[in-house]
CSV table of C-alpha atoms in Angstrom, one decimal:
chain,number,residue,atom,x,y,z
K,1,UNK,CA,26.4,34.5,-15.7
K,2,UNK,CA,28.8,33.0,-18.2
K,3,UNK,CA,32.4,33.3,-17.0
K,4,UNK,CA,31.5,33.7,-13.2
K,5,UNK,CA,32.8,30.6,-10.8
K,6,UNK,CA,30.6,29.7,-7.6
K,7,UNK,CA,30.9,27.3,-5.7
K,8,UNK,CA,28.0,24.2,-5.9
K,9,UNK,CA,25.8,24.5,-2.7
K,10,UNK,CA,25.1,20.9,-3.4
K,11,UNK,CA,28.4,19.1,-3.8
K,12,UNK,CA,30.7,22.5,-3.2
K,13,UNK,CA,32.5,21.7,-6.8
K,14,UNK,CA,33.6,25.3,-9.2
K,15,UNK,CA,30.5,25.6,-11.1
K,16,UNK,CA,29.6,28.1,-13.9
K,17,UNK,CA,25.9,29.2,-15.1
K,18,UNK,CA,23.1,27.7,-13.6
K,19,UNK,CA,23.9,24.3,-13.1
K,20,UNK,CA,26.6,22.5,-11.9
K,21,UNK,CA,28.2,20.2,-14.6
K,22,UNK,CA,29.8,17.7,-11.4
K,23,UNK,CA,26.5,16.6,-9.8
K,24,UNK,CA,23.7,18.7,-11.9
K,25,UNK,CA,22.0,20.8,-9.3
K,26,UNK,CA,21.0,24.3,-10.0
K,27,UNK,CA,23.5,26.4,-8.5
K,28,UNK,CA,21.0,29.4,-7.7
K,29,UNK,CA,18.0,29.5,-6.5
K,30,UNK,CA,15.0,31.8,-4.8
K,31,UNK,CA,13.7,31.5,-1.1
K,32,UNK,CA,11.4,29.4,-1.2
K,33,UNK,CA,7.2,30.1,0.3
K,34,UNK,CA,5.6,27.0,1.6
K,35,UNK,CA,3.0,27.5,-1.0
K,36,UNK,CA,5.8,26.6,-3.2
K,37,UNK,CA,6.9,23.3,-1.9
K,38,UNK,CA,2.9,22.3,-2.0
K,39,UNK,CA,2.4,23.1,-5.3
K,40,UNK,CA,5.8,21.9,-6.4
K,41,UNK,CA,5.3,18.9,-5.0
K,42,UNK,CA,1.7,17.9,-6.3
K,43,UNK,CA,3.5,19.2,-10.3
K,44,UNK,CA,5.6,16.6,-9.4
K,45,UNK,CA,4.1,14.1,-8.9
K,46,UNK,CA,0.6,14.4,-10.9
K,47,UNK,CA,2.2,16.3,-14.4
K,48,UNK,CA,0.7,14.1,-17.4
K,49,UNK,CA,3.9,13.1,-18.2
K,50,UNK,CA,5.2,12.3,-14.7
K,51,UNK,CA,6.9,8.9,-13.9
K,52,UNK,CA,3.8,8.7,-11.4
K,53,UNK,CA,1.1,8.9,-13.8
K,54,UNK,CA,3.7,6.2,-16.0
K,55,UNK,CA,4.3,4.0,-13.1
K,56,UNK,CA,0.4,3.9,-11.8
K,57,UNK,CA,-0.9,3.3,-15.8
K,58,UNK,CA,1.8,0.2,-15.8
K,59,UNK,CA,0.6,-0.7,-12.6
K,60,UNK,CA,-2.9,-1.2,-13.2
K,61,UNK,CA,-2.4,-2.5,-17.1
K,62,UNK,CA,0.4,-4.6,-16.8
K,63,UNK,CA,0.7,-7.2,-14.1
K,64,UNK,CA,4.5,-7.7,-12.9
K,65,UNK,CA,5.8,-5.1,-15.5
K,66,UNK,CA,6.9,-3.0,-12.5
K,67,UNK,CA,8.8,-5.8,-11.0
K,68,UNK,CA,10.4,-7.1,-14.0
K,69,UNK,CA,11.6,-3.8,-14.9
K,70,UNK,CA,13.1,-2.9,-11.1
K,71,UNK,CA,14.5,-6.5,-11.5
K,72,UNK,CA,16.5,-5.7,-14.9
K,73,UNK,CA,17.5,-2.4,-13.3
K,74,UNK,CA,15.2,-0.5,-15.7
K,75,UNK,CA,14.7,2.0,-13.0
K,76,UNK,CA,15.1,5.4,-14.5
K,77,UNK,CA,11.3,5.7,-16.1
K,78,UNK,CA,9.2,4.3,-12.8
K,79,UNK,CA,8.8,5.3,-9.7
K,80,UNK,CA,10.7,3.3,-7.4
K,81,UNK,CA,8.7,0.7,-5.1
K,82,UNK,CA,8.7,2.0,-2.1
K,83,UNK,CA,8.5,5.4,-2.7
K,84,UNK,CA,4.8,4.4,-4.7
K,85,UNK,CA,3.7,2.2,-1.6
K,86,UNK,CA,4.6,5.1,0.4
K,87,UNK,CA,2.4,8.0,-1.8
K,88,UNK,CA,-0.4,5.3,-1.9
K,89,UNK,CA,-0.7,4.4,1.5
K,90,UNK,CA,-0.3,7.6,2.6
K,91,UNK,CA,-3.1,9.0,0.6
K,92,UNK,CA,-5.5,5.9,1.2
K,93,UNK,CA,-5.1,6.3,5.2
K,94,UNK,CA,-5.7,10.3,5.6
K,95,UNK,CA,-8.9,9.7,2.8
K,96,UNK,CA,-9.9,7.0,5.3
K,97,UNK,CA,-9.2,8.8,8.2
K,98,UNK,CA,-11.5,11.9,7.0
K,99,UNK,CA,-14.1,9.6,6.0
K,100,UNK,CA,-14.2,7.8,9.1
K,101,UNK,CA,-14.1,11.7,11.0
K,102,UNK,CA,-17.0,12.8,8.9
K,103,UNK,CA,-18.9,9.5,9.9
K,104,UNK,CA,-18.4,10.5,13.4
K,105,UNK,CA,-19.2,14.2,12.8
K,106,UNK,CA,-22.4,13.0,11.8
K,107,UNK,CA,-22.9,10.2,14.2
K,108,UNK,CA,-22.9,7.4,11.9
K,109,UNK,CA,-20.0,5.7,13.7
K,110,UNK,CA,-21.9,5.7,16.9
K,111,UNK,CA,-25.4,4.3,15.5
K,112,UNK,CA,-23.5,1.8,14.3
K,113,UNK,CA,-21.2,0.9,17.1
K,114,UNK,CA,-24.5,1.0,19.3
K,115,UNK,CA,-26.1,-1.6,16.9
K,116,UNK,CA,-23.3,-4.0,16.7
K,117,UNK,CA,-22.8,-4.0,20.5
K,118,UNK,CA,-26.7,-4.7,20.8
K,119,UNK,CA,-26.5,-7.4,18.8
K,120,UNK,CA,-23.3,-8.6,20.1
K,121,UNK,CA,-25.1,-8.6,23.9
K,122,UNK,CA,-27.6,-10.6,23.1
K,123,UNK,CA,-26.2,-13.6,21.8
K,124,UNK,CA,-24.7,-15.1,24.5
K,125,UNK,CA,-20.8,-15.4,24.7
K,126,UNK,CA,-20.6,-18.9,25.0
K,127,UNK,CA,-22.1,-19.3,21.7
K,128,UNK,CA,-19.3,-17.3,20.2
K,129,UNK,CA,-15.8,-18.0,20.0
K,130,UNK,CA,-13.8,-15.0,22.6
K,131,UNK,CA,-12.0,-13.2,20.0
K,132,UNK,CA,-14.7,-13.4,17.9
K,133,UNK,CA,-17.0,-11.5,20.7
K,134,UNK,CA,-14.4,-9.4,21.3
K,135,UNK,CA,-13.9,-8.1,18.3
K,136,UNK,CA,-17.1,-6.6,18.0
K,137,UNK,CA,-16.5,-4.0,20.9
K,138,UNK,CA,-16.5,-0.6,20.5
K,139,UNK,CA,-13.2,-0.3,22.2
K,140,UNK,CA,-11.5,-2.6,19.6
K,141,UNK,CA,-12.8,-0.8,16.3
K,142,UNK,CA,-10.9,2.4,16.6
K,143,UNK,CA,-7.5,0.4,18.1
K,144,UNK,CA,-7.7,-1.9,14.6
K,145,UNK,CA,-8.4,1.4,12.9
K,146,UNK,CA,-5.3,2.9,14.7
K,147,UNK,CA,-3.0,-0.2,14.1
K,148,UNK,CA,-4.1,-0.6,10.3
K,149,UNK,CA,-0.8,1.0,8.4
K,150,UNK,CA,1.4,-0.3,10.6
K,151,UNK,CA,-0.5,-4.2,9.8
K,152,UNK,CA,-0.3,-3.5,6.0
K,153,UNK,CA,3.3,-3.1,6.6
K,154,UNK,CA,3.6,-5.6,8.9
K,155,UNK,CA,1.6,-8.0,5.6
K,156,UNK,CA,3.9,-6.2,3.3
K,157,UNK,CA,7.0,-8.8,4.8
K,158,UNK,CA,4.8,-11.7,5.3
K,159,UNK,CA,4.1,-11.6,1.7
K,160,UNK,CA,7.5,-11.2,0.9
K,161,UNK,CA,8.8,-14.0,3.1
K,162,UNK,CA,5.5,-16.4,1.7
K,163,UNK,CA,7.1,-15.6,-1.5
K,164,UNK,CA,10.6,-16.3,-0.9
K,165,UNK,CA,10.1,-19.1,0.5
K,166,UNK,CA,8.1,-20.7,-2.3
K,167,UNK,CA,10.6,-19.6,-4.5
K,168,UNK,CA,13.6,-20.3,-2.1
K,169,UNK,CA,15.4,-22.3,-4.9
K,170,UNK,CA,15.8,-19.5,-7.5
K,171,UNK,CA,19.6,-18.8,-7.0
K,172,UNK,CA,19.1,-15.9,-9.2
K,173,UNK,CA,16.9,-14.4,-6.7
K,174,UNK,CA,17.2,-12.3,-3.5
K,175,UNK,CA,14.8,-11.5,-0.5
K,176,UNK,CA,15.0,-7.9,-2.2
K,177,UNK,CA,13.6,-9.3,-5.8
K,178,UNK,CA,10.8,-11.0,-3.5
K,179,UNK,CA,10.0,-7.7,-1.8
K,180,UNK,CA,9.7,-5.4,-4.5
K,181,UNK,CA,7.3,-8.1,-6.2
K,182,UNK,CA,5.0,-7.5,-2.6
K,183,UNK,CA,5.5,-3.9,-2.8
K,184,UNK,CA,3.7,-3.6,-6.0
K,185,UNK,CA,0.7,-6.2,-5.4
K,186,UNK,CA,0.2,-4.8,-2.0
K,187,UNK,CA,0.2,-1.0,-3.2
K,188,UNK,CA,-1.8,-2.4,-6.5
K,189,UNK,CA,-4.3,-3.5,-3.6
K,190,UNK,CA,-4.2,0.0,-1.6
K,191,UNK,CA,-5.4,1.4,-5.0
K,192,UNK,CA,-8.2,-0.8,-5.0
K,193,UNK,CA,-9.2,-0.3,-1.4
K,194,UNK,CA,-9.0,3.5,-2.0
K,195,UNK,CA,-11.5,3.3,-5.0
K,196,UNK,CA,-13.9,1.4,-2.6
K,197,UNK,CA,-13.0,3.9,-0.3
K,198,UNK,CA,-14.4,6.5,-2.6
K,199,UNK,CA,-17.5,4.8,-2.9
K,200,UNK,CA,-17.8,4.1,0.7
K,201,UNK,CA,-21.3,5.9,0.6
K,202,UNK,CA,-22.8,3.5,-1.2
K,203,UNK,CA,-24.7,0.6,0.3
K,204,UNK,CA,-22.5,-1.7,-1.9
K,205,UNK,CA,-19.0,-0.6,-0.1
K,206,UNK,CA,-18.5,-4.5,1.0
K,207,UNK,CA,-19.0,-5.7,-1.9
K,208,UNK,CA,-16.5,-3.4,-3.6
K,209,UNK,CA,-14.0,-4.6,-0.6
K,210,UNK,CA,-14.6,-8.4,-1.8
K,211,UNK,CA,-14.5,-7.3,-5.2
K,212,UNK,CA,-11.2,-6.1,-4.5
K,213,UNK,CA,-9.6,-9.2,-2.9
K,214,UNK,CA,-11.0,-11.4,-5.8
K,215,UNK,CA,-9.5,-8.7,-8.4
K,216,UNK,CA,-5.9,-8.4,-6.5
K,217,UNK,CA,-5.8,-12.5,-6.7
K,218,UNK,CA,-6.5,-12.7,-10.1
K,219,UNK,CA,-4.2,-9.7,-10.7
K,220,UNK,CA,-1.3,-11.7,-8.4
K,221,UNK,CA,-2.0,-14.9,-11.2
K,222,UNK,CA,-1.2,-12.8,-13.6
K,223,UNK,CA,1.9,-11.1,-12.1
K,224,UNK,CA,3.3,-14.2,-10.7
K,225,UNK,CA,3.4,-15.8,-13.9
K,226,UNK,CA,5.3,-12.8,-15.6
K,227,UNK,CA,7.5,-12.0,-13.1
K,228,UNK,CA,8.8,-15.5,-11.7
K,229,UNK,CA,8.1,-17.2,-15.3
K,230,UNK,CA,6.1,-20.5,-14.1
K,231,UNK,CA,3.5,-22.1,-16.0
K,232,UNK,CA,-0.3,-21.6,-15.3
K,233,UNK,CA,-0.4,-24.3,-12.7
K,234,UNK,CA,1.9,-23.5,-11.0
K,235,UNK,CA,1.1,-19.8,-10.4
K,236,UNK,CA,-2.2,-21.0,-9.6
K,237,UNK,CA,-1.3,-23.0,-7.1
K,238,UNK,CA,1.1,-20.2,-5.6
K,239,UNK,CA,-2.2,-17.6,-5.7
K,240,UNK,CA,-4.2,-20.0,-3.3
K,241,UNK,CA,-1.6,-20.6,-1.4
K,242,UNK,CA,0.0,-17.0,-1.0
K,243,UNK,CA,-3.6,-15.5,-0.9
K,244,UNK,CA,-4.9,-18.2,2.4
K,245,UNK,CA,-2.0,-17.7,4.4
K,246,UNK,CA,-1.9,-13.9,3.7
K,247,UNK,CA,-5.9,-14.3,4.9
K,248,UNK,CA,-5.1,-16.3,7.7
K,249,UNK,CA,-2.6,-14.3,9.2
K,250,UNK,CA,-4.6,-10.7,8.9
K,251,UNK,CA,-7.3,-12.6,10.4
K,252,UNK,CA,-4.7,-13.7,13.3
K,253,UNK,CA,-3.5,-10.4,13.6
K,254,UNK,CA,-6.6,-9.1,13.8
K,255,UNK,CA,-8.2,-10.4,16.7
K,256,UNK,CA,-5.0,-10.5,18.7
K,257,UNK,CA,-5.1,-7.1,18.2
K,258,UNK,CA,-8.3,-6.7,19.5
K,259,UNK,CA,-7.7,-9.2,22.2
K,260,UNK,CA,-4.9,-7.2,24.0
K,261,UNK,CA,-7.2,-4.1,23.5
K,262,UNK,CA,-9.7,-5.3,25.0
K,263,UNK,CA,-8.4,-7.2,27.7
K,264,UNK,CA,-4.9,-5.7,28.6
K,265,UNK,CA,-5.5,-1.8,27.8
C-alpha cells in the first residue's frame, strides 16, 4: 500500500498505509459480523493486560489510588470512572436480574413473597409503623427491584454532594474531584454486592450483604485518608458520618418508593 493516498474515513485527512498519521485510525477495514463486535468487545475489556483487569486490581488493592491518579490527570493506564461504574453496574444488575428470573422459574420468589405477606397479616398494622408494613407487600418488592439502578445512581450524587460539602473548603477542589471519588467507592461496592450476588445460594447471602457494607466503610477510611490527605480522625469521623446519612437516605428512598407503589399505582 506504500505510495497510495486515501482519504481517512475517520477525520477525512490524506493518509497512506494503514493508519492515518493525523488522528491514528486504521484507514481500512473488513465488514464487520456481530460475532465480531461480541468477541471484540469481551478481548477488550478482559485481555490480561487490559486497563480493566489494571483498573479493577488497583481498585480492590489500593484504596483512593484510582482517584488520586484521575485527580493528577494520570488517566491514560485506567479506566476512566464512569465508564467502570457503568461495566460494573451493568453486569451486577442483568446477573441479579437472571438470578431473581431463575428464583421465579422455580417458584422461590412466590414461597417467599407468600411467607412474608403471612406474616406481615398477622401482626396488626397498628403495631407497625405504615411504610414499614408497606414495604413488605408483594407489589412493592418487584417496583424496588425495578427502581434499584436508577437509586444507586440517584446515591451515586448524594455521596458526592455529602462529600463536597464536608470538604467545601478545599479551593483546590471541584464537585468533579468529589464525584469521581463516589464513583469509585460506589462501583468498589457494586463489586462487593456482585460477589454476594454469586453466592446468593447460600443460606449466608445476608450476611455476605452486611459483610459488604462493613468492608466498603472500612475501605472508604482508607480511601478517604489517601485521597483528601486528613489525619485518622478525621477520616473517621467523615466515614460515620458519610456512611449514616448515605444509610439514612436509601432507607428514605426506599420506603417512599414503596409508599407511592403501593398507595398511588
Amino acid at each position: 500500500m506504500s505510495g497510495t493516498s486515501i482519504l481517512c474515513p475517520n477525520c477525512e485527512a490524506q493518509a497512506e498505509n494503514n493508519y492515518c498519521a493525523n488522528c491514528g485510525q486504521a484507514t481500512h477495514f473488513h465488514q464487520e459480523t456481530f460475532l465480531h463486535l461480541v468477541t471484540h468487545f469481551f478481548a477488550h475489556y478482559f485481555h490480561y493486560d487490559s486497563k480493566f483487569w489494571l483498573t479493577l486490581r488497583t481498585l480492590w488493592t489500593k484504596p483512593g489510588a484510582l482517584s488520586i491518579a484521575y485527580y493528577k490527570r494520570q488517566r491514560a493506564r485506567f479506566v476512566a470512572p464512569a465508564s467502570l461504574y457503568i461495566f460494573i453496574s451493568i453486569a451486577y444488575f442483568l446477573y441479579s436480574y437472571f438470578i431473581n428470573s431463575l428464583y421465579t422459574g422455580l417458584g422461590l420468589s412466590a414461597d417467599q413473597t407468600a411467607s412474608t405477606s403471612t406474616v406481615a397479616e398477622e401482626i396488626p398494622e397498628r403495631f407497625l409503623p405504615k411504610l414499614v408494613y408497606v414495604a413488605g407487600h408483594d407489589k412493592v418488592v418487584p417496583a424496588l427491584d425495578a427502581a434499584a439502578p436508577k437509586i444507586f445512581f440517584f446515591m451515586l450524587l448524594v455521596l458526592a454532594i455529602i462529600l463536597f460539602l464536608q470538604y467545601r473548603k478545599r479551593t483546590n477542589m471541584y464537585f468533579a474531584d468529589h464525584a469521581v471519588f463516589a464513583l469509585h467507592i460506589q462501583t468498589f461496592f457494586l463489586t462487593l454486592l456482585f460477589l454476594a450476588e454469586l453466592l446468593s445460594f447460600s443460606n449466608f447471602y445476608l450476611t455476605f450483604i452486611l459483610a459488604a457494607v462493613v468492608v466498603t466503610g472500612i475501605y472508604f477510611f482508607i480511601a478517604s485518608r489517601r485521597f483528601y490527605v486528613v489525619g485518622p480522625a478525621k477520616a473517621l469521623l467523615s466515614t460515620f458520618l458519610t456512611g449514616a446519612l448515605y444509610i439514612i437516605i436509601v432507607i428514605v428512598t426506599l420506603l417512599t418508593i414503596g409508599y407511592i407503589k403501593y398507595y398511588y399505582l
